[in-house]
Short mmCIF file of C-alpha atoms in Angstrom, two decimals:
data_model
loop_
_atom_site.label_atom_id
_atom_site.label_comp_id
_atom_site.label_asym_id
_atom_site.label_seq_id
_atom_site.Cartn_x
_atom_site.Cartn_y
_atom_site.Cartn_z
CA MET D 233 0.11 -0.20 -0.04
CA GLY D 234 1.06 3.34 -0.45
CA LYS D 235 1.00 4.71 3.03
CA ILE D 236 1.22 1.88 5.33
CA THR D 237 -0.07 4.02 8.00
CA GLY D 238 -2.61 5.37 6.48
CA PHE D 239 -5.10 3.80 8.63
CA LEU D 240 -3.59 5.00 11.71
CA ASP D 241 -3.17 8.79 10.44
CA TYR D 242 -6.44 9.86 8.73
CA PRO D 243 -9.85 9.40 10.42
CA ARG D 244 -13.02 8.69 8.00
CA LEU D 245 -14.23 11.38 6.13
CA GLY D 246 -17.96 11.17 4.65
CA GLU D 247 -19.78 12.90 1.93
CA THR D 248 -20.97 16.19 2.38
CA SER D 249 -24.59 16.75 1.70
CA GLU D 250 -27.15 19.40 1.72
CA ALA D 251 -28.86 20.59 5.38
CA PRO D 252 -32.32 18.71 5.16
CA ALA D 253 -34.64 22.39 5.83
CA GLN D 254 -33.29 23.39 2.11
CA ARG D 255 -32.93 19.52 0.17
CA ARG D 256 -36.71 19.15 1.28
CA LYS D 257 -38.06 21.80 -1.58
CA HIS D 258 -36.43 19.73 -4.33
CA TRP D 259 -35.81 16.03 -6.05
CA ARG D 260 -32.44 16.81 -7.16
CA GLU D 261 -29.36 14.71 -5.47
CA PHE D 262 -27.95 16.68 -2.44
CA ILE D 263 -25.07 14.41 -1.94
CA ARG D 264 -21.50 15.59 -3.39
CA HIS D 265 -18.76 13.10 -3.90
CA LEU D 266 -15.32 14.08 -2.16
CA GLY D 267 -13.02 15.81 -3.77
CA ASP D 268 -9.76 14.58 -5.39
CA ALA D 269 -7.57 15.24 -2.63
CA ASP D 270 -9.92 13.80 -0.13
CA ALA D 271 -10.81 10.82 -2.06
CA SER D 272 -7.20 9.82 -2.34
CA THR D 273 -6.35 10.55 1.20
CA GLN D 274 -9.12 8.12 1.96
CA ALA D 275 -8.08 5.76 0.08
CA ALA D 276 -4.87 5.88 2.07
CA ARG D 277 -6.84 4.30 4.86
CA CYS D 278 -7.33 0.93 3.32
CA MET D 279 -4.51 -1.42 4.93
CA ASP D 280 -2.32 -3.98 3.76
CA CYS D 281 -4.50 -6.35 5.74
CA GLY D 282 -3.70 -9.47 3.92
CA ILE D 283 -6.89 -11.01 3.47
CA PRO D 284 -9.48 -8.08 2.03
CA PHE D 285 -12.79 -9.35 3.34
CA CYS D 286 -14.14 -6.80 1.68
CA HIS D 287 -14.22 -8.89 -1.12
CA ASN D 288 -16.14 -10.89 0.41
CA GLY D 289 -18.55 -8.78 1.79
CA CYS D 290 -19.07 -6.86 -1.72
CA PRO D 291 -21.69 -8.80 -3.89
CA VAL D 292 -19.76 -8.20 -7.05
CA ASN D 293 -16.30 -8.51 -5.37
CA ASN D 294 -14.98 -5.33 -6.45
CA LEU D 295 -11.43 -5.46 -6.37
CA ILE D 296 -11.10 -2.76 -3.45
CA PRO D 297 -7.79 -2.56 -2.37
CA ASP D 298 -6.43 -2.58 -5.83
CA PHE D 299 -8.86 0.61 -6.77
CA ASN D 300 -8.04 1.87 -3.33
CA GLU D 301 -4.57 1.93 -4.05
CA LEU D 302 -5.01 3.75 -7.57
CA VAL D 303 -6.84 6.46 -6.35
CA HIS D 304 -4.49 7.18 -3.32
CA GLN D 305 -1.75 7.34 -6.25
CA GLN D 306 -4.44 9.60 -8.45
CA ASP D 307 -4.17 7.07 -10.97
CA TRP D 308 -7.83 7.63 -11.84
CA ARG D 309 -8.05 6.07 -15.17
CA ARG D 310 -6.83 2.52 -13.97
CA ALA D 311 -9.01 3.19 -10.98
CA LEU D 312 -11.76 3.14 -13.58
CA GLU D 313 -10.83 0.42 -15.53
CA VAL D 314 -10.56 -1.76 -12.14
CA LEU D 315 -13.92 -0.62 -10.93
CA HIS D 316 -15.66 -1.50 -14.38
CA SER D 317 -13.65 -5.20 -14.23
CA THR D 318 -16.12 -5.95 -11.68
CA ASN D 319 -19.43 -4.03 -11.80
CA ASN D 320 -21.10 -2.40 -14.75
CA PHE D 321 -22.96 0.15 -12.82
CA PRO D 322 -21.23 1.97 -9.72
CA GLU D 323 -22.53 4.94 -10.30
CA PHE D 324 -25.84 3.10 -9.01
CA THR D 325 -24.01 1.09 -6.42
CA GLY D 326 -22.25 4.15 -5.38
CA ARG D 327 -24.96 6.25 -4.30
CA ILE D 328 -27.48 3.32 -3.44
CA CYS D 329 -25.68 0.21 -1.83
CA PRO D 330 -25.80 -0.15 1.78
CA ALA D 331 -22.21 -0.99 1.48
CA PRO D 332 -21.89 -4.95 2.71
CA CYS D 333 -18.15 -4.18 1.93
CA GLU D 334 -17.77 -1.72 4.52
CA SER D 335 -18.98 -3.69 7.43
CA ALA D 336 -16.69 -6.52 5.89
CA CYS D 337 -13.62 -3.90 6.16
CA THR D 338 -10.95 -5.51 8.23
CA LEU D 339 -10.32 -1.67 9.94
CA ASN D 340 -14.00 -1.98 10.75
CA ILE D 341 -13.31 -4.57 13.55
CA ASN D 342 -11.84 -1.90 16.11
CA SER D 343 -12.41 1.25 14.17
CA GLU D 344 -14.51 3.31 11.71
CA ALA D 345 -14.25 1.45 8.23
CA VAL D 346 -12.76 2.70 4.94
CA GLY D 347 -15.23 5.04 3.02
CA ILE D 348 -15.59 2.46 0.30
CA LYS D 349 -18.65 3.67 -1.22
CA SER D 350 -17.69 7.16 -1.50
CA ILE D 351 -14.52 6.42 -3.20
CA GLU D 352 -16.65 4.19 -5.46
CA HIS D 353 -18.66 7.18 -6.02
CA LYS D 354 -15.92 9.69 -6.76
CA ILE D 355 -14.12 7.31 -9.14
CA ILE D 356 -17.25 6.61 -11.61
CA ASP D 357 -18.34 10.23 -11.30
CA LYS D 358 -14.79 11.41 -12.06
CA GLY D 359 -14.58 8.95 -15.24
CA TRP D 360 -18.05 10.47 -16.66
CA GLU D 361 -16.39 13.94 -16.32
CA GLU D 362 -13.79 13.25 -17.91
CA GLY D 363 -15.24 11.20 -20.87
CA TRP D 364 -13.81 8.00 -20.35
CA VAL D 365 -17.13 6.04 -19.86
CA THR D 366 -17.73 5.00 -23.93
CA ALA D 367 -19.55 2.34 -25.61
CA GLN D 368 -17.28 -1.01 -26.05
CA PRO D 369 -19.16 -2.89 -28.67
CA ALA D 370 -17.70 -6.29 -29.87
CA ALA D 371 -14.96 -6.84 -32.19
CA ARG D 372 -17.48 -9.11 -34.13
CA PRO D 373 -20.81 -10.60 -33.96
CA SER D 374 -21.75 -14.14 -32.56
CA GLY D 375 -24.45 -14.71 -34.94
CA LYS D 376 -26.75 -15.52 -31.57
CA SER D 377 -29.44 -13.13 -30.41
CA VAL D 378 -30.87 -13.18 -26.79
CA ALA D 379 -34.08 -11.56 -25.41
CA VAL D 380 -33.70 -10.09 -22.23
CA VAL D 381 -37.31 -9.83 -20.17
CA GLY D 382 -36.85 -6.51 -17.42
CA SER D 383 -34.66 -3.35 -17.87
CA GLY D 384 -33.39 -3.04 -14.21
CA PRO D 385 -29.99 -3.56 -13.08
CA ALA D 386 -29.87 -7.09 -13.69
CA GLY D 387 -31.74 -7.02 -16.97
CA LEU D 388 -29.12 -4.32 -18.08
CA ALA D 389 -26.15 -5.80 -16.55
CA ALA D 390 -26.86 -9.09 -18.52
CA ALA D 391 -27.67 -7.24 -21.64
CA GLN D 392 -24.09 -5.51 -21.86
CA GLN D 393 -22.48 -8.12 -21.04
CA LEU D 394 -23.79 -10.24 -23.61
CA ALA D 395 -23.78 -7.79 -26.33
CA ARG D 396 -19.93 -7.28 -25.41
CA ALA D 397 -19.55 -11.03 -26.03
CA GLY D 398 -21.36 -10.35 -29.70
CA HIS D 399 -24.82 -11.51 -29.33
CA ALA D 400 -27.57 -9.42 -30.92
CA VAL D 401 -29.32 -8.40 -27.37
CA THR D 402 -32.87 -6.66 -27.26
CA VAL D 403 -34.14 -5.42 -23.82
CA PHE D 404 -38.23 -6.05 -23.50
CA GLU D 405 -39.26 -3.63 -20.49
CA LYS D 406 -43.06 -3.26 -19.99
CA SER D 407 -43.04 0.27 -18.38
CA ASP D 408 -42.38 3.31 -20.68
CA ARG D 409 -39.10 3.84 -19.87
CA ILE D 410 -35.93 1.72 -19.43
CA GLY D 411 -34.81 1.15 -15.67
CA GLY D 412 -36.96 -0.98 -13.86
CA LEU D 413 -37.30 -0.34 -10.30
CA LEU D 414 -34.36 1.97 -10.46
CA ARG D 415 -36.43 4.34 -12.90
CA TYR D 416 -39.74 3.44 -10.77
CA GLY D 417 -39.30 2.88 -7.08
CA ILE D 418 -35.89 4.77 -6.20
CA PRO D 419 -36.75 8.47 -5.26
CA ASP D 420 -34.85 11.05 -7.90
CA PHE D 421 -33.67 12.74 -4.76
CA LYS D 422 -31.36 9.34 -4.30
CA LEU D 423 -30.67 8.36 -8.00
CA ASP D 424 -30.99 10.82 -10.54
CA LYS D 425 -32.47 9.07 -13.62
CA MET D 426 -29.81 10.78 -16.06
CA LEU D 427 -27.51 8.10 -14.61
CA ILE D 428 -29.63 5.67 -16.13
CA ASP D 429 -30.19 7.54 -19.64
CA ARG D 430 -26.51 7.69 -20.03
CA ARG D 431 -25.65 4.34 -19.46
CA VAL D 432 -28.86 2.93 -21.97
CA GLU D 433 -26.75 5.37 -24.57
CA GLN D 434 -23.76 3.19 -23.62
CA LEU D 435 -25.58 0.04 -24.03
CA ARG D 436 -27.28 1.35 -27.57
CA GLY D 437 -23.70 2.04 -28.81
CA GLU D 438 -22.89 -1.14 -27.81
CA GLY D 439 -25.52 -2.72 -30.27
CA VAL D 440 -28.16 -3.48 -27.70
CA GLN D 441 -31.92 -2.89 -29.02
CA PHE D 442 -34.88 -1.72 -26.34
CA ARG D 443 -38.39 -2.03 -26.56
CA THR D 444 -40.35 0.06 -24.13
CA GLY D 445 -44.13 -0.39 -23.36
CA VAL D 446 -43.91 -4.35 -23.87
CA PHE D 447 -45.18 -7.17 -21.71
CA VAL D 448 -43.70 -10.45 -21.99
CA GLY D 449 -47.03 -12.78 -21.22
CA ASP D 450 -50.35 -12.05 -20.14
CA ALA D 451 -50.82 -8.51 -18.23
CA GLY D 452 -54.42 -9.53 -16.93
CA ALA D 453 -57.10 -7.22 -17.33
CA GLY D 454 -57.41 -4.71 -15.02
CA SER D 455 -53.76 -4.55 -14.37
CA ALA D 456 -51.55 -1.57 -14.96
CA TYR D 457 -50.11 -3.14 -18.09
CA ASP D 458 -53.31 -4.50 -20.22
CA LYS D 459 -53.36 -1.80 -22.44
CA VAL D 460 -49.59 -2.03 -23.62
CA GLU D 461 -48.19 -4.25 -26.58
CA THR D 462 -47.89 -7.92 -25.25
CA ILE D 463 -45.74 -10.70 -26.48
CA ALA D 464 -45.91 -14.54 -25.79
CA PRO D 465 -42.85 -16.10 -24.17
CA GLU D 466 -43.53 -18.57 -27.11
CA GLN D 467 -42.81 -15.95 -29.34
CA LEU D 468 -39.75 -14.86 -27.96
CA LYS D 469 -38.33 -18.47 -27.60
CA GLN D 470 -39.01 -18.99 -31.17
CA ASP D 471 -37.12 -15.33 -32.42
CA PHE D 472 -34.33 -15.54 -30.29
CA ASP D 473 -31.58 -17.79 -29.12
CA ALA D 474 -31.52 -17.51 -25.42
CA VAL D 475 -34.33 -15.77 -23.19
CA VAL D 476 -33.30 -14.30 -19.78
CA ILE D 477 -35.90 -12.87 -17.45
CA ALA D 478 -34.60 -10.56 -15.40
CA GLY D 479 -37.83 -8.69 -13.81
CA GLY D 480 -37.78 -7.39 -10.38
CA ALA D 481 -39.90 -8.46 -7.05
CA GLU D 482 -43.09 -6.47 -7.48
CA THR D 483 -45.61 -8.61 -5.44
CA PRO D 484 -46.18 -6.34 -2.35
CA ARG D 485 -46.47 -7.86 1.02
CA ASP D 486 -50.28 -6.71 2.20
CA LEU D 487 -51.44 -6.19 5.49
CA PRO D 488 -54.97 -7.88 5.66
CA VAL D 489 -56.76 -6.17 8.60
CA PRO D 490 -60.00 -4.29 9.06
CA GLY D 491 -60.34 -1.34 6.87
CA ARG D 492 -57.67 -2.27 4.44
CA GLU D 493 -59.99 -1.29 1.59
CA LEU D 494 -60.50 2.30 3.01
CA ASN D 495 -59.18 5.43 0.45
CA GLY D 496 -56.21 6.52 1.35
CA VAL D 497 -54.43 3.28 1.91
CA HIS D 498 -51.76 2.29 -0.41
CA PHE D 499 -48.81 -0.07 -1.23
CA ALA D 500 -45.57 2.23 -1.40
CA MET D 501 -44.91 1.16 -4.69
CA ASP D 502 -48.38 2.72 -6.20
CA PHE D 503 -47.27 6.01 -4.57
CA LEU D 504 -43.45 6.16 -5.31
CA PRO D 505 -43.19 5.83 -9.10
CA GLN D 506 -46.02 8.09 -9.24
CA GLN D 507 -43.59 10.52 -8.22
CA ASN D 508 -41.04 9.31 -10.61
CA LYS D 509 -43.19 10.08 -13.48
CA VAL D 510 -44.08 13.79 -12.46
CA VAL D 511 -40.33 14.38 -11.88
CA ALA D 512 -39.41 13.34 -15.43
CA GLY D 513 -42.30 15.42 -16.72
CA ASP D 514 -45.55 13.25 -17.08
CA ARG D 515 -48.95 14.78 -15.88
CA LEU D 516 -51.10 12.45 -13.81
CA ASP D 517 -54.64 12.58 -13.20
CA ARG D 518 -54.98 11.22 -9.78
CA GLN D 519 -51.22 11.19 -8.47
CA ILE D 520 -51.35 9.75 -4.39
CA LEU D 521 -49.98 13.19 -2.49
CA ALA D 522 -49.04 13.67 1.09
CA THR D 523 -49.56 17.53 1.40
CA ALA D 524 -51.22 18.70 4.49
CA LYS D 525 -51.81 15.04 5.59
CA ASN D 526 -50.73 13.05 8.48
CA VAL D 527 -48.60 10.12 7.01
CA VAL D 528 -47.99 6.66 8.59
CA VAL D 529 -45.66 4.45 7.09
CA ILE D 530 -45.91 0.91 7.69
CA GLY D 531 -42.20 -0.95 7.28
CA GLY D 532 -38.72 0.43 8.58
CA GLY D 533 -36.75 -0.67 5.54
CA ASP D 534 -35.38 1.53 2.47
CA THR D 535 -38.39 1.56 0.82
CA GLY D 536 -40.07 2.80 3.82
CA SER D 537 -37.35 5.64 4.17
CA ASP D 538 -38.22 6.35 0.45
CA CYS D 539 -41.88 7.11 1.55
CA VAL D 540 -40.88 9.36 4.30
CA GLY D 541 -38.63 11.24 1.90
CA THR D 542 -40.95 11.74 -0.73
CA SER D 543 -44.05 12.44 2.01
CA ASN D 544 -41.61 15.41 3.68
CA ARG D 545 -41.16 16.83 -0.10
CA HIS D 546 -45.00 16.63 -0.60
CA GLY D 547 -45.69 18.70 2.04
CA ALA D 548 -47.04 16.44 4.71
CA ALA D 549 -48.21 17.45 7.98
CA SER D 550 -46.29 14.99 9.82
CA VAL D 551 -44.60 11.70 8.80
CA THR D 552 -44.62 8.46 11.26
CA GLN D 553 -42.65 5.02 10.45
CA PHE D 554 -43.77 1.88 12.07
CA GLU D 555 -41.64 -0.92 12.29
CA LEU D 556 -42.44 -4.59 13.32
CA LEU D 557 -39.46 -5.38 15.11
CA PRO D 558 -37.82 -3.88 18.28
CA GLN D 559 -35.46 -0.88 17.88
CA PRO D 560 -32.24 -2.19 17.03
CA PRO D 561 -28.84 -1.19 18.98
CA LEU D 562 -27.17 1.82 18.37
CA GLN D 563 -23.75 0.02 18.16
CA GLU D 564 -23.01 -3.63 16.91
CA ASN D 565 -21.15 -6.06 19.07
CA LYS D 566 -18.22 -6.10 16.15
CA PRO D 567 -16.34 -8.95 17.70
CA LEU D 568 -19.84 -10.87 17.40
CA VAL D 569 -20.79 -9.85 14.47
CA TRP D 570 -17.95 -9.01 12.08
CA PRO D 571 -17.76 -9.36 8.86
CA TYR D 572 -21.34 -9.93 8.12
CA TRP D 573 -23.94 -7.29 7.81
CA PRO D 574 -24.86 -6.29 11.27
CA ILE D 575 -28.50 -5.31 12.86
CA ARG D 576 -27.79 -2.24 14.26
CA LEU D 577 -30.07 1.37 14.22
CA ARG D 578 -29.22 2.78 10.84
CA THR D 579 -30.62 6.72 10.07
CA SER D 580 -31.31 7.17 6.45
CA SER D 581 -31.12 10.97 5.01
CA SER D 582 -35.02 10.85 4.76
CA HIS D 583 -35.20 10.24 8.55
CA GLU D 584 -32.86 13.24 9.00
CA GLU D 585 -35.67 15.63 6.94
CA GLY D 586 -38.05 14.79 9.65
CA CYS D 587 -40.04 11.59 10.58
CA GLN D 588 -41.19 9.93 14.26
CA ARG D 589 -40.01 6.43 14.09
CA ASP D 590 -41.71 3.78 16.54
CA TRP D 591 -40.49 0.07 16.98
CA ALA D 592 -42.74 -2.98 18.01
CA VAL D 593 -45.79 -1.81 16.49
CA ALA D 594 -48.37 -3.81 14.87
CA THR D 595 -51.46 -2.51 12.87
CA LYS D 596 -54.90 -3.61 14.19
CA CYS D 597 -57.29 -1.57 11.93
CA PHE D 598 -57.46 0.97 9.87
CA ASN D 599 -60.33 3.36 10.84
CA ASP D 600 -62.99 5.25 8.70
CA ASP D 601 -63.96 8.88 8.36
CA GLY D 602 -67.70 7.96 7.57
CA ALA D 603 -66.84 8.51 4.06
CA GLY D 604 -64.76 5.72 3.23
CA ASN D 605 -61.61 7.32 3.88
CA VAL D 606 -58.98 6.74 6.41
CA CYS D 607 -58.80 8.92 9.40
CA SER D 608 -56.42 6.92 11.80
CA LEU D 609 -55.35 3.50 12.50
CA THR D 610 -55.27 1.62 15.89
CA ALA D 611 -52.07 -0.26 16.81
CA VAL D 612 -50.91 -2.25 19.52
CA ARG D 613 -47.35 -2.63 21.12
CA LEU D 614 -45.63 -5.88 21.13
CA GLU D 615 -42.95 -8.08 22.98
CA TRP D 616 -41.10 -11.10 22.62
CA LYS D 617 -41.97 -13.95 24.35
CA ASP D 618 -40.51 -17.14 24.10
CA GLY D 619 -39.06 -16.70 21.03
CA ARG D 620 -42.16 -14.91 19.32
CA MET D 621 -43.81 -11.35 19.25
CA ALA D 622 -46.85 -11.04 21.23
CA GLU D 623 -49.40 -8.19 21.71
CA ILE D 624 -48.66 -6.34 25.27
CA ALA D 625 -52.50 -6.33 26.78
CA GLY D 626 -53.78 -2.88 27.10
CA SER D 627 -51.33 -0.93 24.75
CA GLU D 628 -53.54 -0.30 22.04
CA PHE D 629 -53.16 3.24 20.67
CA GLU D 630 -54.63 5.63 17.82
CA VAL D 631 -52.81 7.51 15.31
CA PRO D 632 -54.42 10.07 12.77
CA ALA D 633 -53.52 9.56 9.34
CA GLY D 634 -54.85 10.47 6.40
CA LEU D 635 -52.24 8.35 4.23
CA VAL D 636 -51.18 5.35 4.93
CA LEU D 637 -48.10 3.90 2.65
CA LEU D 638 -47.40 -0.38 3.09
CA ALA D 639 -44.23 -0.51 2.81
CA MET D 640 -43.26 -4.15 4.19
CA GLY D 641 -40.93 -5.43 1.35
CA PHE D 642 -41.82 -7.85 -1.47
CA VAL D 643 -42.54 -11.48 -1.43
CA SER D 644 -41.95 -12.44 -5.17
CA PRO D 645 -41.70 -11.44 -8.62
CA LEU D 646 -45.00 -11.43 -10.55
CA GLN D 647 -46.58 -14.74 -10.78
CA HIS D 648 -48.36 -14.45 -14.03
CA VAL D 649 -45.48 -13.75 -16.00
CA LEU D 650 -43.43 -16.75 -14.37
CA ASP D 651 -47.02 -19.31 -15.08
CA ALA D 652 -46.44 -17.40 -18.84
CA PHE D 653 -42.83 -18.93 -19.42
CA GLY D 654 -43.87 -21.85 -17.81
CA VAL D 655 -41.18 -22.42 -15.45
CA GLU D 656 -40.82 -24.27 -12.08
CA LYS D 657 -40.80 -21.98 -9.22
CA ASP D 658 -39.45 -22.42 -5.58
CA ALA D 659 -41.10 -22.19 -2.54
CA ARG D 660 -40.96 -18.54 -2.49
CA GLY D 661 -42.53 -18.30 -5.65
CA ASN D 662 -39.60 -17.41 -7.40
CA ALA D 663 -37.88 -18.80 -10.34
CA ARG D 664 -36.26 -21.91 -9.63
CA ALA D 665 -32.35 -21.51 -11.11
CA GLY D 666 -29.05 -22.25 -9.69
CA THR D 667 -26.34 -19.78 -9.29
CA ASP D 668 -24.13 -22.20 -11.42
CA ASP D 669 -25.75 -22.02 -14.85
CA TYR D 670 -29.04 -19.83 -14.03
CA ARG D 671 -31.11 -22.11 -16.28
CA THR D 672 -35.02 -22.82 -15.47
CA SER D 673 -36.66 -25.82 -15.94
CA VAL D 674 -37.75 -24.51 -19.60
CA ASP D 675 -35.28 -24.97 -22.24
CA ARG D 676 -33.35 -21.59 -23.41
CA VAL D 677 -34.77 -19.78 -20.28
CA PHE D 678 -32.60 -18.32 -17.91
CA ALA D 679 -33.29 -16.23 -14.78
CA ALA D 680 -31.41 -13.85 -12.73
CA GLY D 681 -31.61 -10.83 -10.24
CA ASP D 682 -35.17 -10.52 -7.92
CA MET D 683 -36.86 -13.14 -10.58
CA ARG D 684 -34.64 -15.88 -9.17
CA ARG D 685 -33.27 -15.10 -5.94
CA GLY D 686 -36.31 -12.62 -4.44
CA GLN D 687 -36.17 -8.80 -3.31
CA SER D 688 -32.91 -8.28 -2.56
CA LEU D 689 -30.34 -5.11 -3.36
CA VAL D 690 -29.33 -3.73 -6.86
CA VAL D 691 -25.70 -4.86 -6.40
CA TRP D 692 -27.30 -8.05 -6.04
CA ALA D 693 -28.94 -7.91 -8.91
CA ILE D 694 -25.66 -6.55 -10.90
CA ARG D 695 -23.94 -9.69 -9.82
CA GLU D 696 -26.48 -11.93 -10.75
CA GLY D 697 -26.98 -10.30 -14.38
CA ARG D 698 -23.25 -10.63 -15.16
CA GLN D 699 -22.95 -14.20 -13.94
CA CYS D 700 -26.48 -15.03 -15.89
CA ALA D 701 -24.71 -13.56 -18.87
CA ARG D 702 -21.66 -15.57 -19.09
CA ALA D 703 -23.81 -18.96 -18.24
CA VAL D 704 -25.89 -17.90 -21.44
CA ASP D 705 -22.40 -17.35 -23.28
CA GLU D 706 -21.44 -20.50 -22.72
CA TYR D 707 -24.48 -22.03 -23.38
CA LEU D 708 -24.42 -20.56 -26.57
CA MET D 709 -20.89 -20.75 -27.65
CA GLY D 710 -19.71 -23.88 -25.60
CA GLY D 711 -17.61 -21.90 -23.64
CA SER D 712 -17.02 -18.05 -22.34
CA LEU D 713 -14.39 -15.34 -21.78
CA LEU D 714 -16.83 -13.16 -19.86
CA PRO D 715 -15.78 -12.80 -16.36
CA ARG D 716 -18.47 -13.95 -13.12
#
């Protein structure tokens, strides 16, 4: 390492951000990447630890000590090459990944981890600024064609890798814009959609074709996609040499309690994509708005946090977030959990903007205002008894709520898509396919990302898209030079 004692000499420096009171007024990104000198200093904190556990902590197995050393030397172009060798879209992960690599950092045992995510963010942003990120078309066509269903991170990663192997790739997306849940699900203040657009242009330069507004399978009457063009899976199998299904986990977990049918009780993913569309310039007839309402978000994960940030920007009267599980500790027991992902209290940027958080709470019912609208909810406090959560007698309470957002995670991909392909499913309703070859039970059909593993992180989707692309390439060509 260039600075052997860097981890002793330099404290961790985080990225700066706009003040909460100011960023609540707009939908733009508000976190600023490190400057060149600061990034170089932070990279110098990377230890010569012998066994870089950060490699294993990172789902795409980024070569973290390697690009840290190059950043320390300010050899930015080589650092970008090293980063891109394992990660197709570091501008996505550098913004929205929870950074399990930092939890696995050796320095994290008894100090503050290396700021790996902020360094990654800096490398890729500098790469775009300098014009180093360009299309890399294949030297020669393979003569094979592949259909990719879904344009989220798994689909885009698979498409790019397959195109670079020389295959003719067409990506099918049911929505009106490319990006999947990156586009419609993650707020613009966390991920500017320009980042997706410029990657799409890069992929087009590499020969990838995109078809939007196309649903593969039967959308079903009354669904959000029953008016778009449909293509039967059999048609794809006839037109292409292989098919990759790489859609997201879009079946939300419901809360079947009395009053669920009231106006004002919505899934988070009915609420969040609408705001993405409005920011993109679309006009919506009936947008779900939190303006001047008491908002209750049920679910303490990232999607719930996104609902908090969006509601505050709408101008909600109040925002309360409930979590079923007990409040986690402020600090994990590092010797006990390192290098694994720890359970500890995490406060997101959206929480900093204003939110009342409450733990170990279960919703009993939603209450009617007399006109079919939700006006409040009744909840009860919970405690652990004999290894199970149990209600605390006499702890019921009522919270005013003009808008309730259900953000309790996702149970599986859309079942009618998998049913249309006729693939075998696992016990959780995902496409059954192994990580050795990513093949489903249907010949020439492969599955990756949420479609195969269920709800997960963007970084896991990129990993699976890359590995699936290699498996498809091996199937089509008898071997592959693509990395896993």
